[in-house]
Amino acid sequence: MYPSDVTDAAKVFIEKTKMIEKWHSKYDFFDVLNAIFFIVYSGCQWRSLPHDYPSYKIVSYYYYGWKSNGWFQRMLDIAVEQARLWDGQSPIPSLAIVDSQSVKSGLTRNEKGVDGNKKVKGRKRNIAVDKNGYLLAVKITKGNMHDSKAAFMLLALLYVLHPGIANVMGDSGYRGPLHDIAKRYLGINVEAVVSGFTGKGFVPQKKRWIVERTFALLDRYRRLCRDYEDTNSSAQTMTIIAGLMIVLHHVPSFKN
């Protein structure tokens, strides 16, 4: 068993969601899922999958199938909902914290741009998390897209996935016309938290440290440390899978 494998408790939870009730294959569902988790966790190439798992061709076949039908996002949404319930919270989040992270590209042929502020040539990972740090939505853009422009696409996606979101918090990059646009078209209040700290050292900003912690957790998954995906949609799916793994492996209710 590898560290990335689904625990027995998580298997029971996934089975109860009925997300695999139509599974008809000679390959075990969790062997395929564990193989995908291993790739995200270890950062290995598809062809380098250990022989403990089905062949990489089989695993990639199911990965692209689940990617196209949105299975990973739906599973993440269900897992977050259940985790919030076990934490004694409403299953429907009303607050989201947003931020972006520039990731250096590892390929010459993929879609990318230069983030002038951080001097990174690659993609930008825009995420929204709830107050616990659980991943709610992801939008991948070129590195040269400004946060304010990418934020509206992220908020539109968040509105579709989690219509209960009423308030969003972000850093100073989310100031400007975004507030009025989000309020008018999505009914979401956007608050830009600006730090007034001028001294030395690190001072956590109001609730924004939560999304920074999520970025730190995502960086533990080597497939995300550097961008090796051909397309933005694949990079987005890999981030969603990592977010699902964080919920399944870091919430006590899902552990053995």
PDB file of C-alpha atoms in Angstrom:
ATOM      1  CA  MET A   1       0.000   0.000   0.000  1.00  0.00           C
ATOM      2  CA  TYR A   2       1.318   3.413  -0.980  1.00  0.00           C
ATOM      3  CA  PRO A   3       0.807   6.605   1.079  1.00  0.00           C
ATOM      4  CA  SER A   4      -1.473   7.956  -1.644  1.00  0.00           C
ATOM      5  CA  ASP A   5      -3.833   4.965  -1.601  1.00  0.00           C
ATOM      6  CA  VAL A   6      -7.406   5.428  -0.450  1.00  0.00           C
ATOM      7  CA  THR A   7      -7.951   4.311   3.150  1.00  0.00           C
ATOM      8  CA  ASP A   8     -10.542   1.665   4.032  1.00  0.00           C
ATOM      9  CA  ALA A   9     -12.745   4.308   5.652  1.00  0.00           C
ATOM     10  CA  ALA A  10     -12.565   6.477   2.527  1.00  0.00           C
ATOM     11  CA  LYS A  11     -13.491   3.458   0.384  1.00  0.00           C
ATOM     12  CA  VAL A  12     -16.620   2.927   2.465  1.00  0.00           C
ATOM     13  CA  PHE A  13     -17.489   6.603   2.127  1.00  0.00           C
ATOM     14  CA  ILE A  14     -17.019   6.608  -1.670  1.00  0.00           C
ATOM     15  CA  GLU A  15     -19.129   3.463  -2.002  1.00  0.00           C
ATOM     16  CA  LYS A  16     -21.938   5.053   0.022  1.00  0.00           C
ATOM     17  CA  THR A  17     -22.028   8.063  -2.295  1.00  0.00           C
ATOM     18  CA  LYS A  18     -23.177   5.727  -5.105  1.00  0.00           C
ATOM     19  CA  MET A  19     -20.691   7.413  -7.423  1.00  0.00           C
ATOM     20  CA  ILE A  20     -19.496   3.982  -8.542  1.00  0.00           C
ATOM     21  CA  GLU A  21     -22.765   2.062  -8.675  1.00  0.00           C
ATOM     22  CA  LYS A  22     -22.539   1.765 -12.481  1.00  0.00           C
ATOM     23  CA  TRP A  23     -18.972   0.465 -12.414  1.00  0.00           C
ATOM     24  CA  HIS A  24     -18.728  -2.591 -14.676  1.00  0.00           C
ATOM     25  CA  SER A  25     -15.136  -3.528 -15.403  1.00  0.00           C
ATOM     26  CA  LYS A  26     -12.742  -6.391 -14.810  1.00  0.00           C
ATOM     27  CA  TYR A  27     -10.466  -3.859 -13.104  1.00  0.00           C
ATOM     28  CA  ASP A  28     -11.094  -2.940  -9.501  1.00  0.00           C
ATOM     29  CA  PHE A  29     -12.374   0.626  -9.198  1.00  0.00           C
ATOM     30  CA  PHE A  30     -10.085   1.503  -6.304  1.00  0.00           C
ATOM     31  CA  ASP A  31      -7.016   0.066  -8.058  1.00  0.00           C
ATOM     32  CA  VAL A  32      -7.641   2.551 -10.877  1.00  0.00           C
ATOM     33  CA  LEU A  33      -8.377   5.424  -8.489  1.00  0.00           C
ATOM     34  CA  ASN A  34      -5.280   4.645  -6.398  1.00  0.00           C
ATOM     35  CA  ALA A  35      -3.155   4.671  -9.557  1.00  0.00           C
ATOM     36  CA  ILE A  36      -4.420   8.152 -10.453  1.00  0.00           C
ATOM     37  CA  PHE A  37      -3.801   9.312  -6.886  1.00  0.00           C
ATOM     38  CA  PHE A  38      -0.269   7.891  -7.081  1.00  0.00           C
ATOM     39  CA  ILE A  39       0.489   9.931 -10.199  1.00  0.00           C
ATOM     40  CA  VAL A  40      -0.722  13.152  -8.575  1.00  0.00           C
ATOM     41  CA  TYR A  41       1.062  12.395  -5.302  1.00  0.00           C
ATOM     42  CA  SER A  42       4.404  11.209  -6.712  1.00  0.00           C
ATOM     43  CA  GLY A  43       4.519  13.276  -9.906  1.00  0.00           C
ATOM     44  CA  CYS A  44       5.590  10.270 -11.962  1.00  0.00           C
ATOM     45  CA  GLN A  45       4.897   9.827 -15.658  1.00  0.00           C
ATOM     46  CA  TRP A  46       2.024   7.644 -16.786  1.00  0.00           C
ATOM     47  CA  ARG A  47       4.418   5.014 -18.121  1.00  0.00           C
ATOM     48  CA  SER A  48       6.223   4.898 -14.765  1.00  0.00           C
ATOM     49  CA  LEU A  49       3.239   3.602 -12.792  1.00  0.00           C
ATOM     50  CA  PRO A  50       4.240   0.715 -10.473  1.00  0.00           C
ATOM     51  CA  HIS A  51       3.209  -2.738 -11.632  1.00  0.00           C
ATOM     52  CA  ASP A  52       0.976  -3.037  -8.556  1.00  0.00           C
ATOM     53  CA  TYR A  53      -1.576  -0.988 -10.479  1.00  0.00           C
ATOM     54  CA  PRO A  54      -3.321  -1.693 -13.805  1.00  0.00           C
ATOM     55  CA  SER A  55      -1.390  -0.695 -16.916  1.00  0.00           C
ATOM     56  CA  TYR A  56      -0.970   3.009 -17.538  1.00  0.00           C
ATOM     57  CA  LYS A  57      -3.109   2.752 -20.693  1.00  0.00           C
ATOM     58  CA  ILE A  58      -6.051   1.477 -18.660  1.00  0.00           C
ATOM     59  CA  VAL A  59      -5.549   4.075 -15.932  1.00  0.00           C
ATOM     60  CA  SER A  60      -5.235   6.959 -18.404  1.00  0.00           C
ATOM     61  CA  TYR A  61      -8.358   5.744 -20.220  1.00  0.00           C
ATOM     62  CA  TYR A  62     -10.423   6.024 -17.044  1.00  0.00           C
ATOM     63  CA  TYR A  63      -8.714   9.263 -16.004  1.00  0.00           C
ATOM     64  CA  TYR A  64      -9.700  11.035 -19.218  1.00  0.00           C
ATOM     65  CA  GLY A  65     -13.198   9.562 -19.036  1.00  0.00           C
ATOM     66  CA  TRP A  66     -13.735  10.812 -15.466  1.00  0.00           C
ATOM     67  CA  LYS A  67     -12.146  14.128 -16.383  1.00  0.00           C
ATOM     68  CA  SER A  68     -14.554  14.674 -19.277  1.00  0.00           C
ATOM     69  CA  ASN A  69     -17.706  13.785 -17.323  1.00  0.00           C
ATOM     70  CA  GLY A  70     -16.746  15.831 -14.243  1.00  0.00           C
ATOM     71  CA  TRP A  71     -16.511  12.866 -11.860  1.00  0.00           C
ATOM     72  CA  PHE A  72     -13.570  14.300  -9.879  1.00  0.00           C
ATOM     73  CA  GLN A  73     -15.314  17.647  -9.274  1.00  0.00           C
ATOM     74  CA  ARG A  74     -18.551  15.955  -8.187  1.00  0.00           C
ATOM     75  CA  MET A  75     -16.672  13.644  -5.847  1.00  0.00           C
ATOM     76  CA  LEU A  76     -14.811  16.614  -4.373  1.00  0.00           C
ATOM     77  CA  ASP A  77     -18.080  18.491  -3.811  1.00  0.00           C
ATOM     78  CA  ILE A  78     -19.629  15.498  -2.022  1.00  0.00           C
ATOM     79  CA  ALA A  79     -16.528  14.955   0.122  1.00  0.00           C
ATOM     80  CA  VAL A  80     -16.384  18.627   1.150  1.00  0.00           C
ATOM     81  CA  GLU A  81     -20.097  18.604   1.982  1.00  0.00           C
ATOM     82  CA  GLN A  82     -19.694  15.531   4.190  1.00  0.00           C
ATOM     83  CA  ALA A  83     -16.556  16.901   5.860  1.00  0.00           C
ATOM     84  CA  ARG A  84     -18.383  20.116   6.736  1.00  0.00           C
ATOM     85  CA  LEU A  85     -21.278  18.132   8.182  1.00  0.00           C
ATOM     86  CA  TRP A  86     -18.937  16.123  10.396  1.00  0.00           C
ATOM     87  CA  ASP A  87     -17.352  19.386  11.529  1.00  0.00           C
ATOM     88  CA  GLY A  88     -20.780  20.549  12.681  1.00  0.00           C
ATOM     89  CA  GLN A  89     -21.122  23.104   9.881  1.00  0.00           C
ATOM     90  CA  SER A  90     -23.674  23.727   7.189  1.00  0.00           C
ATOM     91  CA  PRO A  91     -22.992  21.479   4.173  1.00  0.00           C
ATOM     92  CA  ILE A  92     -23.462  24.512   1.913  1.00  0.00           C
ATOM     93  CA  PRO A  93     -20.631  27.055   2.273  1.00  0.00           C
ATOM     94  CA  SER A  94     -21.520  30.745   2.194  1.00  0.00           C
ATOM     95  CA  LEU A  95     -17.969  32.149   2.369  1.00  0.00           C
ATOM     96  CA  ALA A  96     -15.054  31.511   0.023  1.00  0.00           C
ATOM     97  CA  ILE A  97     -11.470  32.749   0.119  1.00  0.00           C
ATOM     98  CA  VAL A  98      -9.726  33.160  -3.233  1.00  0.00           C
ATOM     99  CA  ASP A  99      -6.127  33.580  -4.342  1.00  0.00           C
ATOM    100  CA  SER A 100      -3.783  32.676  -7.178  1.00  0.00           C
ATOM    101  CA  GLN A 101      -0.478  30.836  -7.450  1.00  0.00           C
ATOM    102  CA  SER A 102       1.925  31.006 -10.380  1.00  0.00           C
ATOM    103  CA  VAL A 103       3.446  27.655 -11.342  1.00  0.00           C
ATOM    104  CA  LYS A 104       6.491  27.241 -13.552  1.00  0.00           C
ATOM    105  CA  SER A 105       5.917  25.238 -16.720  1.00  0.00           C
ATOM    106  CA  GLY A 106       7.877  22.053 -17.296  1.00  0.00           C
ATOM    107  CA  LEU A 107       6.942  21.732 -20.981  1.00  0.00           C
ATOM    108  CA  THR A 108       7.777  23.878 -23.995  1.00  0.00           C
ATOM    109  CA  ARG A 109       4.571  23.157 -25.921  1.00  0.00           C
ATOM    110  CA  ASN A 110       1.825  23.891 -23.381  1.00  0.00           C
ATOM    111  CA  GLU A 111      -0.239  27.029 -22.865  1.00  0.00           C
ATOM    112  CA  LYS A 112       1.629  29.498 -20.683  1.00  0.00           C
ATOM    113  CA  GLY A 113       2.524  33.126 -20.068  1.00  0.00           C
ATOM    114  CA  VAL A 114       4.890  35.197 -17.939  1.00  0.00           C
ATOM    115  CA  ASP A 115       3.751  36.480 -14.551  1.00  0.00           C
ATOM    116  CA  GLY A 116       5.677  39.750 -14.430  1.00  0.00           C
ATOM    117  CA  ASN A 117       5.232  40.237 -10.694  1.00  0.00           C
ATOM    118  CA  LYS A 118       6.591  36.846  -9.658  1.00  0.00           C
ATOM    119  CA  LYS A 119       8.905  36.350 -12.647  1.00  0.00           C
ATOM    120  CA  VAL A 120       7.387  32.939 -13.392  1.00  0.00           C
ATOM    121  CA  LYS A 121       6.780  31.579 -16.896  1.00  0.00           C
ATOM    122  CA  GLY A 122       3.924  29.124 -16.787  1.00  0.00           C
ATOM    123  CA  ARG A 123       0.336  28.971 -15.640  1.00  0.00           C
ATOM    124  CA  LYS A 124      -1.626  30.609 -12.863  1.00  0.00           C
ATOM    125  CA  ARG A 125      -3.664  28.451 -10.482  1.00  0.00           C
ATOM    126  CA  ASN A 126      -6.705  30.381  -9.228  1.00  0.00           C
ATOM    127  CA  ILE A 127      -8.523  28.622  -6.396  1.00  0.00           C
ATOM    128  CA  ALA A 128     -11.445  29.195  -4.037  1.00  0.00           C
ATOM    129  CA  VAL A 129     -11.610  27.451  -0.656  1.00  0.00           C
ATOM    130  CA  ASP A 130     -14.107  27.468   2.216  1.00  0.00           C
ATOM    131  CA  LYS A 131     -13.283  28.577   5.760  1.00  0.00           C
ATOM    132  CA  ASN A 132     -11.723  25.166   6.470  1.00  0.00           C
ATOM    133  CA  GLY A 133      -9.401  25.336   3.488  1.00  0.00           C
ATOM    134  CA  TYR A 134     -11.312  22.680   1.523  1.00  0.00           C
ATOM    135  CA  LEU A 135     -11.055  23.235  -2.214  1.00  0.00           C
ATOM    136  CA  LEU A 136     -14.279  24.487  -3.817  1.00  0.00           C
ATOM    137  CA  ALA A 137     -13.304  25.589  -7.324  1.00  0.00           C
ATOM    138  CA  VAL A 138     -10.230  25.881  -9.554  1.00  0.00           C
ATOM    139  CA  LYS A 139      -9.592  27.935 -12.682  1.00  0.00           C
ATOM    140  CA  ILE A 140      -6.318  27.603 -14.571  1.00  0.00           C
ATOM    141  CA  THR A 141      -5.153  30.475 -16.782  1.00  0.00           C
ATOM    142  CA  LYS A 142      -1.965  31.623 -18.473  1.00  0.00           C
ATOM    143  CA  GLY A 143       0.547  33.158 -16.097  1.00  0.00           C
ATOM    144  CA  ASN A 144       0.219  36.621 -17.620  1.00  0.00           C
ATOM    145  CA  MET A 145      -3.501  36.996 -16.874  1.00  0.00           C
ATOM    146  CA  HIS A 146      -4.172  39.502 -14.102  1.00  0.00           C
ATOM    147  CA  ASP A 147      -5.901  38.228 -10.969  1.00  0.00           C
ATOM    148  CA  SER A 148      -8.862  40.564 -11.402  1.00  0.00           C
ATOM    149  CA  LYS A 149      -9.671  39.087 -14.841  1.00  0.00           C
ATOM    150  CA  ALA A 150      -9.128  35.481 -13.809  1.00  0.00           C
ATOM    151  CA  ALA A 151     -11.130  36.105 -10.635  1.00  0.00           C
ATOM    152  CA  PHE A 152     -14.379  36.750 -12.496  1.00  0.00           C
ATOM    153  CA  MET A 153     -14.041  33.423 -14.347  1.00  0.00           C
ATOM    154  CA  LEU A 154     -13.317  31.735 -11.018  1.00  0.00           C
ATOM    155  CA  LEU A 155     -16.318  33.411  -9.360  1.00  0.00           C
ATOM    156  CA  ALA A 156     -18.589  32.428 -12.264  1.00  0.00           C
ATOM    157  CA  LEU A 157     -17.459  28.812 -11.847  1.00  0.00           C
ATOM    158  CA  LEU A 158     -17.909  29.074  -8.083  1.00  0.00           C
ATOM    159  CA  TYR A 159     -21.428  30.436  -8.623  1.00  0.00           C
ATOM    160  CA  VAL A 160     -22.323  27.360 -10.685  1.00  0.00           C
ATOM    161  CA  LEU A 161     -20.712  24.801  -8.368  1.00  0.00           C
ATOM    162  CA  HIS A 162     -21.703  26.400  -5.068  1.00  0.00           C
ATOM    163  CA  PRO A 163     -24.638  28.807  -5.550  1.00  0.00           C
ATOM    164  CA  GLY A 164     -24.847  29.332  -1.779  1.00  0.00           C
ATOM    165  CA  ILE A 165     -21.667  31.419  -1.780  1.00  0.00           C
ATOM    166  CA  ALA A 166     -22.571  34.998  -0.826  1.00  0.00           C
ATOM    167  CA  ASN A 167     -19.219  36.442   0.251  1.00  0.00           C
ATOM    168  CA  VAL A 168     -15.714  36.120  -1.158  1.00  0.00           C
ATOM    169  CA  MET A 169     -12.454  37.375   0.335  1.00  0.00           C
ATOM    170  CA  GLY A 170      -9.235  38.028  -1.562  1.00  0.00           C
ATOM    171  CA  ASP A 171      -6.101  40.154  -1.520  1.00  0.00           C
ATOM    172  CA  SER A 172      -5.582  43.625  -2.999  1.00  0.00           C
ATOM    173  CA  GLY A 173      -5.438  42.158  -6.516  1.00  0.00           C
ATOM    174  CA  TYR A 174      -9.203  41.699  -6.353  1.00  0.00           C
ATOM    175  CA  ARG A 175      -9.995  45.388  -5.905  1.00  0.00           C
ATOM    176  CA  GLY A 176     -11.567  47.584  -8.557  1.00  0.00           C
ATOM    177  CA  PRO A 177     -14.564  46.937 -10.817  1.00  0.00           C
ATOM    178  CA  LEU A 178     -14.655  43.225  -9.912  1.00  0.00           C
ATOM    179  CA  HIS A 179     -16.657  44.073  -6.787  1.00  0.00           C
ATOM    180  CA  ASP A 180     -19.480  45.739  -8.739  1.00  0.00           C
ATOM    181  CA  ILE A 181     -19.497  43.166 -11.538  1.00  0.00           C
ATOM    182  CA  ALA A 182     -19.630  40.202  -9.141  1.00  0.00           C
ATOM    183  CA  LYS A 183     -22.406  41.833  -7.119  1.00  0.00           C
ATOM    184  CA  ARG A 184     -24.489  42.742 -10.163  1.00  0.00           C
ATOM    185  CA  TYR A 185     -24.245  39.535 -12.159  1.00  0.00           C
ATOM    186  CA  LEU A 186     -23.523  36.849  -9.543  1.00  0.00           C
ATOM    187  CA  GLY A 187     -24.918  38.317  -6.339  1.00  0.00           C
ATOM    188  CA  ILE A 188     -21.557  37.803  -4.615  1.00  0.00           C
ATOM    189  CA  ASN A 189     -19.936  40.341  -2.309  1.00  0.00           C
ATOM    190  CA  VAL A 190     -16.183  40.575  -2.897  1.00  0.00           C
ATOM    191  CA  GLU A 191     -14.030  41.901  -0.057  1.00  0.00           C
ATOM    192  CA  ALA A 192     -10.425  42.810  -0.817  1.00  0.00           C
ATOM    193  CA  VAL A 193      -8.383  42.418   2.376  1.00  0.00           C
ATOM    194  CA  VAL A 194      -5.501  44.892   2.325  1.00  0.00           C
ATOM    195  CA  SER A 195      -2.763  44.542   4.907  1.00  0.00           C
ATOM    196  CA  GLY A 196      -1.737  47.752   6.625  1.00  0.00           C
ATOM    197  CA  PHE A 197       1.301  46.114   8.212  1.00  0.00           C
ATOM    198  CA  THR A 198       4.566  47.936   7.443  1.00  0.00           C
ATOM    199  CA  GLY A 199       6.957  46.231   9.840  1.00  0.00           C
ATOM    200  CA  LYS A 200       9.086  43.105   9.412  1.00  0.00           C
ATOM    201  CA  GLY A 201       8.052  39.497   9.670  1.00  0.00           C
ATOM    202  CA  PHE A 202       4.877  37.659   8.728  1.00  0.00           C
ATOM    203  CA  VAL A 203       1.450  38.715   9.957  1.00  0.00           C
ATOM    204  CA  PRO A 204      -1.518  36.555   8.852  1.00  0.00           C
ATOM    205  CA  GLN A 205      -4.252  38.573   7.168  1.00  0.00           C
ATOM    206  CA  LYS A 206      -7.886  38.147   8.111  1.00  0.00           C
ATOM    207  CA  LYS A 207      -8.889  34.621   6.994  1.00  0.00           C
ATOM    208  CA  ARG A 208      -6.633  34.866   3.932  1.00  0.00           C
ATOM    209  CA  TRP A 209      -4.053  32.628   5.601  1.00  0.00           C
ATOM    210  CA  ILE A 210      -6.517  29.763   5.051  1.00  0.00           C
ATOM    211  CA  VAL A 211      -6.078  29.769   1.268  1.00  0.00           C
ATOM    212  CA  GLU A 212      -2.294  30.096   1.700  1.00  0.00           C
ATOM    213  CA  ARG A 213      -2.341  26.950   3.827  1.00  0.00           C
ATOM    214  CA  THR A 214      -4.236  25.154   1.059  1.00  0.00           C
ATOM    215  CA  PHE A 215      -1.568  26.182  -1.450  1.00  0.00           C
ATOM    216  CA  ALA A 216       1.052  24.756   0.929  1.00  0.00           C
ATOM    217  CA  LEU A 217      -0.845  21.456   1.051  1.00  0.00           C
ATOM    218  CA  LEU A 218      -1.218  21.366  -2.736  1.00  0.00           C
ATOM    219  CA  ASP A 219       2.538  21.862  -3.111  1.00  0.00           C
ATOM    220  CA  ARG A 220       3.068  18.516  -1.372  1.00  0.00           C
ATOM    221  CA  TYR A 221       1.643  16.830  -4.456  1.00  0.00           C
ATOM    222  CA  ARG A 222       4.550  16.654  -6.865  1.00  0.00           C
ATOM    223  CA  ARG A 223       2.415  16.664  -9.983  1.00  0.00           C
ATOM    224  CA  LEU A 224       1.472  20.227  -9.011  1.00  0.00           C
ATOM    225  CA  CYS A 225       4.897  21.544  -7.974  1.00  0.00           C
ATOM    226  CA  ARG A 226       5.727  22.080 -11.613  1.00  0.00           C
ATOM    227  CA  ASP A 227       3.270  22.182 -14.479  1.00  0.00           C
ATOM    228  CA  TYR A 228       3.662  19.197 -16.810  1.00  0.00           C
ATOM    229  CA  GLU A 229       0.144  19.249 -18.284  1.00  0.00           C
ATOM    230  CA  ASP A 230      -0.499  19.888 -21.971  1.00  0.00           C
ATOM    231  CA  THR A 231      -3.758  21.750 -21.453  1.00  0.00           C
ATOM    232  CA  ASN A 232      -5.329  24.051 -18.887  1.00  0.00           C
ATOM    233  CA  SER A 233      -8.193  21.598 -18.379  1.00  0.00           C
ATOM    234  CA  SER A 234      -5.793  18.791 -17.470  1.00  0.00           C
ATOM    235  CA  ALA A 235      -3.916  21.077 -15.046  1.00  0.00           C
ATOM    236  CA  GLN A 236      -7.267  22.005 -13.532  1.00  0.00           C
ATOM    237  CA  THR A 237      -8.267  18.359 -13.099  1.00  0.00           C
ATOM    238  CA  MET A 238      -4.961  17.477 -11.431  1.00  0.00           C
ATOM    239  CA  THR A 239      -5.559  20.284  -8.924  1.00  0.00           C
ATOM    240  CA  ILE A 240      -9.084  19.035  -8.247  1.00  0.00           C
ATOM    241  CA  ILE A 241      -7.761  15.513  -7.627  1.00  0.00           C
ATOM    242  CA  ALA A 242      -5.198  16.866  -5.162  1.00  0.00           C
ATOM    243  CA  GLY A 243      -7.978  18.796  -3.425  1.00  0.00           C
ATOM    244  CA  LEU A 244     -10.012  15.593  -3.159  1.00  0.00           C
ATOM    245  CA  MET A 245      -7.010  13.741  -1.725  1.00  0.00           C
ATOM    246  CA  ILE A 246      -6.516  16.479   0.873  1.00  0.00           C
ATOM    247  CA  VAL A 247     -10.086  16.024   2.095  1.00  0.00           C
ATOM    248  CA  LEU A 248      -9.902  12.220   2.097  1.00  0.00           C
ATOM    249  CA  HIS A 249      -6.498  12.015   3.775  1.00  0.00           C
ATOM    250  CA  HIS A 250      -6.529  15.003   6.126  1.00  0.00           C
ATOM    251  CA  VAL A 251     -10.024  14.880   7.581  1.00  0.00           C
ATOM    252  CA  PRO A 252     -10.052  12.533  10.633  1.00  0.00           C
ATOM    253  CA  SER A 253     -13.504  11.215   9.731  1.00  0.00           C
ATOM    254  CA  PHE A 254     -12.102   9.649   6.550  1.00  0.00           C
ATOM    255  CA  LYS A 255      -9.081   8.018   8.206  1.00  0.00           C
ATOM    256  CA  ASN A 256      -8.838   4.478   9.511  1.00  0.00           C
TER     257      ASN A 256
END
